[in-house]
Amino acid sequence: MLTIGPAFERPSMDLVEAYRHLPVATISDVLGPGHVMHPSVRPLRPGMRLLGAAYTLKLPPADNLGMHVAVREAKVGDVIVAEQSGGALGAPVGEIMAMAAMHKGLAGIVLNGAVRDAEKLRSEPWPVFAACIYAQQCRKDGPAWLQTTIDCAGVTVHPGDLIVGDDDGVVVVPFASIASVAQEVVKKMEKESLRIASIAQGFISPAWLDAAIERAGLVLSVNQ
């Protein structure tokens, strides 16, 4: 059985492009806990950059029929975000699947599960983020759940949420917060630039450190 949820709204291209050069770590700082996927989900090679609206997919352990359908149904610029529930007993994505998605114009794949043909996938600039590598092929029988709310690598993902990935991992920006988060990230980056400049000038400790130590309580241990 294949279950496909209702049509969903995607962020405008202007909003997506506002994140083109924003780092995952700083986006995470602004969003707070609960928006970064488990560190096992990582780019197949350093330097991969992922950005686009989430097209969500939930798969069983050893079947990739839903991935084929997702590649067909997702729109140009989407990122397929897939949860392989129950453990990776087969690889839903390999060279052929990734090539099809790339030529469809999708922006990448995030898979909390297995991929194969790793050498081929690493040789392409097109981004694939995954939890593991496993040569075993998948069945094509179903079931699968597409464009519905899922939990992927510990983060709730709604269709249309913004997905950003880099060497630090994958962060999920809720649809309703995309514009405001981008503005706050830019402000935080400006503050961090000033802090880095002050370190270079010899101001090593941040201004807030003494107050934080006082709140936490400082106990000095003196060896007799």
Coordinates of C-alpha atoms in Angstrom, one line a residue:
M1 CA 0.0 0.0 0.0
L2 CA 1.2 3.5 -0.9
T3 CA -0.2 6.4 1.1
I4 CA 0.2 9.9 -0.4
G5 CA -0.7 12.9 1.7
P6 CA -2.4 16.1 0.6
A7 CA -0.8 18.8 -1.6
F8 CA 1.5 21.1 0.4
E9 CA 2.9 24.6 0.2
R10 CA 6.6 25.2 -0.5
P11 CA 8.6 28.2 0.5
S12 CA 9.2 30.8 -2.2
M13 CA 12.5 30.7 -4.1
D14 CA 13.5 34.0 -2.6
L15 CA 13.1 32.5 0.9
V16 CA 15.1 29.4 -0.1
E17 CA 17.9 31.5 -1.6
A18 CA 18.2 33.5 1.6
Y19 CA 19.7 30.4 3.1
R20 CA 22.1 29.7 0.3
H21 CA 25.2 30.6 2.3
L22 CA 23.9 30.2 5.9
P23 CA 25.7 27.6 8.0
V24 CA 23.7 24.7 9.6
A25 CA 25.4 25.4 13.0
T26 CA 24.2 29.0 13.2
I27 CA 20.7 28.1 11.9
S28 CA 20.6 25.5 14.7
D29 CA 21.7 28.1 17.3
V30 CA 18.8 30.3 16.3
L31 CA 16.2 27.5 16.2
G32 CA 17.3 25.9 19.5
P33 CA 17.3 22.1 20.3
G34 CA 15.2 19.6 18.4
H35 CA 15.9 20.7 14.8
V36 CA 19.1 19.0 13.9
M37 CA 19.1 15.4 12.7
H38 CA 21.1 12.7 14.5
P39 CA 24.8 13.0 13.6
S40 CA 24.7 9.6 11.9
V41 CA 23.0 11.4 8.9
R42 CA 25.9 13.1 7.2
P43 CA 27.1 14.0 3.7
L44 CA 28.7 11.2 1.7
R45 CA 31.7 13.4 1.2
P46 CA 32.9 16.7 2.7
G47 CA 31.7 19.8 1.0
M48 CA 28.3 18.7 0.0
R49 CA 25.7 21.5 0.5
L50 CA 21.9 20.7 0.6
L51 CA 19.1 23.2 0.3
G52 CA 15.4 22.9 -0.6
A53 CA 11.8 22.2 0.5
A54 CA 11.2 18.8 2.1
Y55 CA 9.4 16.1 0.2
T56 CA 8.8 13.6 3.0
L57 CA 8.9 9.8 2.7
K58 CA 8.7 6.9 5.2
L59 CA 10.0 3.5 4.0
P60 CA 10.0 0.0 5.5
P61 CA 13.4 -1.6 6.2
A62 CA 14.1 -3.3 2.8
D63 CA 11.8 -1.8 0.2
N64 CA 12.3 1.3 -2.1
L65 CA 9.1 1.4 -4.1
G66 CA 8.3 4.6 -2.3
M67 CA 11.6 6.2 -3.2
H68 CA 10.8 5.6 -6.9
V69 CA 7.4 7.2 -6.4
A70 CA 9.0 10.1 -4.5
V71 CA 11.4 10.8 -7.3
R72 CA 8.5 10.9 -9.7
E73 CA 6.2 13.0 -7.6
A74 CA 8.6 15.5 -6.0
K75 CA 9.0 18.9 -7.7
V76 CA 12.1 20.6 -9.0
G77 CA 14.1 22.0 -6.1
D78 CA 12.6 19.6 -3.5
V79 CA 14.8 17.6 -1.2
I80 CA 13.6 14.1 -0.6
V81 CA 13.7 13.5 3.2
A82 CA 13.3 9.8 3.9
E83 CA 13.1 7.7 7.1
Q84 CA 13.9 4.0 6.7
S85 CA 12.0 2.7 9.6
G86 CA 12.9 -0.5 11.4
G87 CA 16.6 -0.5 10.4
A88 CA 18.4 -0.6 7.1
L89 CA 18.0 -4.1 5.6
G90 CA 18.5 -2.8 2.1
A91 CA 19.7 0.4 0.4
P92 CA 16.8 2.5 -1.1
V93 CA 19.2 4.8 -3.0
G94 CA 22.1 4.0 -5.3
E95 CA 23.7 5.4 -8.4
I96 CA 20.6 5.0 -10.6
M97 CA 18.1 6.4 -8.1
A98 CA 20.4 9.4 -7.4
M99 CA 20.9 10.0 -11.1
A100 CA 17.2 10.0 -11.8
A101 CA 16.6 12.4 -8.9
M102 CA 19.4 14.7 -10.1
H103 CA 18.1 14.8 -13.7
K104 CA 14.6 15.4 -12.4
G105 CA 16.0 18.6 -10.9
L106 CA 15.6 17.7 -7.2
A107 CA 17.9 19.4 -4.8
G108 CA 19.2 16.3 -3.0
I109 CA 18.3 13.4 -0.8
V110 CA 18.4 13.0 3.0
L111 CA 18.0 9.4 4.1
N112 CA 18.0 8.1 7.6
G113 CA 19.0 4.7 6.2
A114 CA 21.3 3.1 3.7
V115 CA 22.7 4.0 0.3
R116 CA 25.0 2.0 -2.0
D117 CA 27.2 2.7 -5.0
A118 CA 29.0 5.0 -2.5
E119 CA 32.0 5.7 -4.7
K120 CA 29.7 6.8 -7.6
L121 CA 27.6 9.0 -5.3
R122 CA 30.7 10.7 -3.8
S123 CA 32.0 11.5 -7.3
E124 CA 29.0 13.7 -8.1
P125 CA 28.5 17.2 -6.8
W126 CA 24.8 16.4 -6.3
P127 CA 24.2 16.1 -2.5
V128 CA 23.3 12.8 -0.8
F129 CA 23.1 12.6 3.0
A130 CA 22.7 9.2 4.6
A131 CA 23.2 7.2 7.8
C132 CA 25.1 4.3 6.4
I133 CA 26.3 2.3 3.4
Y134 CA 25.0 -1.1 2.6
A135 CA 25.2 -3.1 -0.6
Q136 CA 22.0 -5.1 -0.3
Q137 CA 19.3 -4.2 -2.8
C138 CA 15.6 -3.5 -1.9
R139 CA 12.3 -5.0 -2.8
K140 CA 9.7 -2.9 -4.7
D141 CA 6.5 -4.0 -3.0
G142 CA 5.7 -1.2 -0.5
P143 CA 4.3 0.0 1.7
A144 CA 5.4 3.6 1.8
W145 CA 4.0 6.9 3.1
L146 CA 4.7 10.1 1.0
Q147 CA 4.3 13.8 1.7
T148 CA 3.1 13.3 5.2
T149 CA 4.6 14.4 8.5
I150 CA 7.4 12.1 9.5
D151 CA 10.1 11.7 12.2
C152 CA 13.5 11.6 10.5
A153 CA 16.6 11.0 12.5
G154 CA 15.0 12.4 15.6
V155 CA 13.4 15.5 14.0
T156 CA 9.8 16.1 13.0
V157 CA 9.6 17.0 9.4
H158 CA 6.5 18.4 7.7
P159 CA 6.2 18.6 3.9
G160 CA 7.4 22.0 2.8
D161 CA 9.8 22.6 5.7
L162 CA 13.2 23.9 4.6
I163 CA 16.1 21.5 4.7
V164 CA 19.6 22.8 5.0
G165 CA 22.6 20.5 5.0
D166 CA 26.4 20.9 5.2
D167 CA 29.4 19.3 6.8
D168 CA 27.9 19.9 10.2
G169 CA 24.7 17.9 9.4
V170 CA 21.1 18.5 8.5
V171 CA 18.8 21.1 10.1
V172 CA 15.1 21.4 9.6
V173 CA 13.5 24.9 9.5
P174 CA 9.8 24.8 10.1
F175 CA 7.8 26.3 7.2
A176 CA 6.2 29.1 9.3
S177 CA 9.6 30.2 10.7
I178 CA 11.7 30.3 7.5
A179 CA 11.7 34.1 6.9
S180 CA 12.2 35.1 10.6
V181 CA 15.0 32.5 11.2
A182 CA 17.0 33.7 8.2
Q183 CA 16.9 37.3 9.5
E184 CA 18.1 36.1 13.0
V185 CA 20.8 34.0 11.5
V186 CA 22.2 36.9 9.6
K187 CA 22.2 39.0 12.8
K188 CA 24.0 36.3 14.7
M189 CA 26.6 35.9 12.0
E190 CA 27.3 39.6 12.2
K191 CA 27.8 39.4 16.0
E192 CA 30.0 36.4 15.6
S193 CA 32.2 38.2 13.1
L194 CA 32.7 41.0 15.7
R195 CA 33.5 38.4 18.4
I196 CA 36.1 36.8 16.1
A197 CA 37.7 40.2 15.4
S198 CA 37.9 40.9 19.1
I199 CA 39.7 37.6 19.7
A200 CA 42.2 38.5 17.1
Q201 CA 42.8 41.8 19.0
G202 CA 43.5 39.9 22.3
F203 CA 40.1 39.9 24.0
I204 CA 39.9 36.1 24.6
S205 CA 37.1 35.7 27.1
P206 CA 33.6 36.8 26.1
A207 CA 32.0 39.7 28.0
W208 CA 29.3 37.4 29.5
L209 CA 31.7 34.8 31.0
D210 CA 32.1 36.4 34.5
A211 CA 28.3 36.7 35.0
A212 CA 27.8 33.1 33.8
I213 CA 30.5 31.8 36.3
E214 CA 28.8 33.7 39.1
R215 CA 25.4 32.2 38.3
A216 CA 26.8 28.7 38.0
G217 CA 28.8 29.0 41.2
L218 CA 32.6 28.7 41.2
V219 CA 34.3 26.4 43.7
L220 CA 38.0 26.6 44.0
S221 CA 39.9 23.5 45.0
V222 CA 43.2 24.1 46.7
N223 CA 45.7 21.3 47.1
Q224 CA 47.4 21.4 50.5

